[in-house]
Amino acid sequence: MGCAISGLATKTEFSQRDREEAAAAAAAAHLSEEQVQMIKDSWKVIRDDIAKVGIIMFVRLFETHPECKDVFFLFRDVQDLERLRTNRELRAHGLRVMSFIEKSVARLDQPERLEALAVELGKSHYHYNAPPKYYNYVGAEFICAVQPILKERWTAELEEAWKTMFQYVSSLMRQGYQDESARQRNLAASPKDRLDKKNTAL
């Protein structure tokens, strides 16, 4: 999500079936009106600590999935994860991710705007070399980071609501990544290849 990414990760190629599965997953992750309201109410508390949550989220991400650190060239060589808690770049990146989450929450009752936002972010992640397998990790670490902040407000129902939201957003991002992957493959094809494909379709 706005990642400063190294060239280590390999861009993944996707089939039409992959894109259809991503679209189906996005459609399946449906939030009820009650869940939307629960998320919005809890966000009012979370947003007072967004910088803290952003840092905790990424330090936990690097602890639980150390391979993720390799795609962030700024943090790749940092061995002492505790040092990252005061790292200005990580703080800035965490705030960017939290800003995206805030925009997503604000658009939960405007599905077309949320879809456009998440799909576009997925497309940009193709160019960051940030593959879709990492997207769900961020949602899981966000949930772990906000539980202590919400304290007694945190319930199993609220956790399920946030999980569903991240599942939905991640699916849309994956869809955007795959669409951009297909577009770039088409652009990379020679004019003759594109003409042959067009003639075959006819």
Short mmCIF file of C-alpha atoms in Angstrom, two decimals:
data_model
loop_
_atom_site.label_atom_id
_atom_site.label_comp_id
_atom_site.label_asym_id
_atom_site.label_seq_id
_atom_site.Cartn_x
_atom_site.Cartn_y
_atom_site.Cartn_z
CA MET A 1 0.00 0.00 0.00
CA GLY A 2 2.10 2.82 -1.27
CA CYS A 3 5.11 0.60 -0.65
CA ALA A 4 8.67 1.49 -1.46
CA ILE A 5 9.42 -1.86 -3.01
CA SER A 6 12.62 -3.46 -4.16
CA GLY A 7 12.93 -5.43 -7.35
CA LEU A 8 13.17 -8.73 -5.50
CA ALA A 9 9.56 -9.77 -5.78
CA THR A 10 8.59 -11.30 -9.10
CA LYS A 11 5.51 -9.99 -10.85
CA THR A 12 2.97 -12.79 -11.02
CA GLU A 13 1.09 -13.57 -14.17
CA PHE A 14 -2.61 -14.27 -13.84
CA SER A 15 -5.10 -16.11 -15.98
CA GLN A 16 -8.67 -15.13 -16.70
CA ARG A 17 -9.70 -17.74 -14.14
CA ASP A 18 -7.58 -15.99 -11.48
CA ARG A 19 -9.31 -12.69 -12.24
CA GLU A 20 -12.74 -14.30 -12.09
CA GLU A 21 -11.88 -15.92 -8.73
CA ALA A 22 -10.73 -12.56 -7.34
CA ALA A 23 -13.98 -10.92 -8.46
CA ALA A 24 -16.02 -13.74 -6.91
CA ALA A 25 -14.14 -13.45 -3.61
CA ALA A 26 -14.81 -9.72 -3.53
CA ALA A 27 -18.51 -10.29 -4.14
CA ALA A 28 -18.67 -12.95 -1.40
CA ALA A 29 -17.20 -10.67 1.28
CA HIS A 30 -20.40 -8.79 2.06
CA LEU A 31 -20.82 -6.51 5.07
CA SER A 32 -24.21 -6.02 6.69
CA GLU A 33 -25.39 -2.53 7.65
CA GLU A 34 -24.81 -3.44 11.29
CA GLN A 35 -21.22 -4.48 10.57
CA VAL A 36 -20.57 -1.26 8.65
CA GLN A 37 -21.79 0.77 11.61
CA MET A 38 -19.67 -1.28 14.04
CA ILE A 39 -16.56 -0.62 11.98
CA LYS A 40 -17.28 3.10 11.70
CA ASP A 41 -17.93 3.42 15.45
CA SER A 42 -14.71 1.59 16.33
CA TRP A 43 -12.72 3.68 13.84
CA LYS A 44 -13.65 6.81 15.80
CA VAL A 45 -11.58 5.39 18.66
CA ILE A 46 -8.80 3.89 16.55
CA ARG A 47 -8.10 7.09 14.58
CA ASP A 48 -6.81 8.85 17.69
CA ASP A 49 -3.86 6.42 17.65
CA ILE A 50 -3.32 5.89 13.93
CA ALA A 51 0.43 6.58 14.01
CA LYS A 52 0.88 4.10 16.86
CA VAL A 53 -1.28 1.47 15.17
CA GLY A 54 0.59 1.89 11.88
CA ILE A 55 3.97 1.24 13.48
CA ILE A 56 2.76 -1.68 15.61
CA MET A 57 1.09 -3.19 12.57
CA PHE A 58 4.27 -3.22 10.47
CA VAL A 59 6.63 -4.29 13.25
CA ARG A 60 4.29 -7.22 13.91
CA LEU A 61 4.12 -7.93 10.18
CA PHE A 62 7.90 -8.17 9.97
CA GLU A 63 7.96 -10.38 13.08
CA THR A 64 5.30 -12.82 11.90
CA HIS A 65 6.17 -12.74 8.19
CA PRO A 66 9.87 -11.80 7.96
CA GLU A 67 9.84 -12.41 4.22
CA CYS A 68 7.73 -9.25 3.88
CA LYS A 69 10.66 -7.16 5.08
CA ASP A 70 12.61 -8.12 1.96
CA VAL A 71 10.25 -6.21 -0.33
CA PHE A 72 10.73 -2.97 1.62
CA PHE A 73 14.21 -1.90 0.58
CA LEU A 74 14.34 0.74 3.32
CA PHE A 75 13.89 -1.87 6.06
CA ARG A 76 15.36 -4.97 4.44
CA ASP A 77 18.64 -4.87 6.35
CA VAL A 78 17.24 -3.86 9.74
CA GLN A 79 17.79 -6.79 12.10
CA ASP A 80 16.62 -5.14 15.32
CA LEU A 81 12.89 -4.73 14.80
CA GLU A 82 12.58 -2.63 17.95
CA ARG A 83 14.57 0.08 16.15
CA LEU A 84 11.78 0.30 13.61
CA ARG A 85 9.40 1.61 16.26
CA THR A 86 11.17 4.97 16.05
CA ASN A 87 11.91 4.84 12.34
CA ARG A 88 10.55 7.93 10.54
CA GLU A 89 10.13 6.15 7.21
CA LEU A 90 8.15 3.32 8.77
CA ARG A 91 5.99 5.82 10.64
CA ALA A 92 5.27 7.65 7.36
CA HIS A 93 4.46 4.40 5.57
CA GLY A 94 2.23 3.26 8.41
CA LEU A 95 0.34 6.56 8.22
CA ARG A 96 -0.20 6.10 4.48
CA VAL A 97 -1.66 2.66 5.07
CA MET A 98 -3.87 3.97 7.88
CA SER A 99 -5.04 6.75 5.57
CA PHE A 100 -6.11 4.13 3.04
CA ILE A 101 -7.98 2.23 5.76
CA GLU A 102 -9.68 5.46 6.84
CA LYS A 103 -10.79 6.14 3.25
CA SER A 104 -12.04 2.56 2.96
CA VAL A 105 -14.10 2.90 6.13
CA ALA A 106 -15.59 6.17 4.89
CA ARG A 107 -16.63 4.48 1.65
CA LEU A 108 -18.19 1.33 3.12
CA ASP A 109 -21.67 2.60 2.30
CA GLN A 110 -20.48 3.82 -1.13
CA PRO A 111 -19.41 0.49 -2.69
CA GLU A 112 -18.60 1.90 -6.13
CA ARG A 113 -16.18 4.47 -4.69
CA LEU A 114 -14.59 1.85 -2.41
CA GLU A 115 -14.17 -0.55 -5.32
CA ALA A 116 -12.51 2.15 -7.45
CA LEU A 117 -10.15 3.07 -4.59
CA ALA A 118 -9.07 -0.51 -3.83
CA VAL A 119 -8.77 -1.64 -7.45
CA GLU A 120 -6.59 1.38 -8.26
CA LEU A 121 -4.37 0.62 -5.27
CA GLY A 122 -4.03 -2.96 -6.46
CA LYS A 123 -2.93 -1.69 -9.88
CA SER A 124 -0.28 0.53 -8.31
CA HIS A 125 0.98 -2.41 -6.25
CA TYR A 126 1.76 -4.24 -9.48
CA HIS A 127 4.28 -1.51 -10.23
CA TYR A 128 5.65 -1.69 -6.68
CA ASN A 129 6.26 -5.44 -7.20
CA ALA A 130 4.04 -6.09 -4.16
CA PRO A 131 2.21 -9.37 -4.89
CA PRO A 132 -1.33 -10.06 -3.60
CA LYS A 133 -0.23 -12.74 -1.15
CA TYR A 134 0.91 -9.98 1.24
CA TYR A 135 -2.36 -8.02 1.33
CA ASN A 136 -4.21 -10.23 3.81
CA TYR A 137 -1.25 -10.14 6.21
CA VAL A 138 -1.72 -6.41 6.76
CA GLY A 139 -5.38 -6.82 7.73
CA ALA A 140 -4.54 -9.54 10.25
CA GLU A 141 -1.85 -7.41 11.90
CA PHE A 142 -4.13 -4.37 11.96
CA ILE A 143 -6.71 -6.40 13.89
CA CYS A 144 -4.07 -7.51 16.40
CA ALA A 145 -2.82 -3.93 16.81
CA VAL A 146 -6.21 -2.33 17.51
CA GLN A 147 -7.54 -4.85 20.03
CA PRO A 148 -5.63 -3.33 22.99
CA ILE A 149 -6.78 0.16 21.95
CA LEU A 150 -10.45 -0.77 21.83
CA LYS A 151 -10.23 -2.80 25.06
CA GLU A 152 -13.71 -3.86 26.19
CA ARG A 153 -15.22 -2.51 22.98
CA TRP A 154 -13.54 -5.35 21.09
CA THR A 155 -15.92 -8.26 20.48
CA ALA A 156 -16.00 -11.37 18.32
CA GLU A 157 -18.64 -9.65 16.18
CA LEU A 158 -16.45 -6.59 15.64
CA GLU A 159 -13.48 -8.79 14.78
CA GLU A 160 -15.56 -10.62 12.17
CA ALA A 161 -16.69 -7.29 10.69
CA TRP A 162 -13.12 -6.02 10.30
CA LYS A 163 -11.98 -9.37 8.86
CA THR A 164 -14.75 -9.24 6.29
CA MET A 165 -13.84 -5.69 5.32
CA PHE A 166 -10.18 -6.57 4.81
CA GLN A 167 -11.14 -9.70 2.88
CA TYR A 168 -13.26 -7.55 0.58
CA VAL A 169 -10.65 -4.83 0.11
CA SER A 170 -7.85 -7.36 -0.42
CA SER A 171 -9.92 -9.14 -3.06
CA LEU A 172 -10.48 -5.87 -4.91
CA MET A 173 -6.78 -5.05 -4.71
CA ARG A 174 -5.94 -8.49 -6.05
CA GLN A 175 -8.36 -7.90 -8.91
CA GLY A 176 -6.68 -4.58 -9.70
CA TYR A 177 -3.22 -6.18 -9.57
CA GLN A 178 -4.31 -8.92 -11.96
CA ASP A 179 -5.95 -6.46 -14.36
CA GLU A 180 -2.78 -4.39 -14.49
CA SER A 181 -0.68 -7.53 -14.94
CA ALA A 182 -2.79 -8.49 -17.96
CA ARG A 183 -2.62 -4.95 -19.36
CA GLN A 184 1.15 -4.83 -19.07
CA ARG A 185 1.52 -8.23 -20.76
CA ASN A 186 -0.61 -6.97 -23.61
CA LEU A 187 1.48 -3.81 -23.93
CA ALA A 188 4.65 -5.88 -23.95
CA ALA A 189 3.42 -8.03 -26.83
CA SER A 190 4.74 -7.06 -30.26
CA PRO A 191 2.39 -5.29 -32.70
CA LYS A 192 2.38 -8.48 -34.79
CA ASP A 193 1.32 -10.57 -31.77
CA ARG A 194 -1.53 -8.19 -31.03
CA LEU A 195 -2.62 -8.23 -34.68
CA ASP A 196 -2.53 -12.04 -34.76
CA LYS A 197 -4.67 -12.20 -31.63
CA LYS A 198 -7.13 -9.73 -33.11
CA ASN A 199 -7.41 -11.75 -36.32
CA THR A 200 -7.87 -14.96 -34.32
CA ALA A 201 -10.69 -13.36 -32.33
CA LEU A 202 -12.40 -12.40 -35.60
#
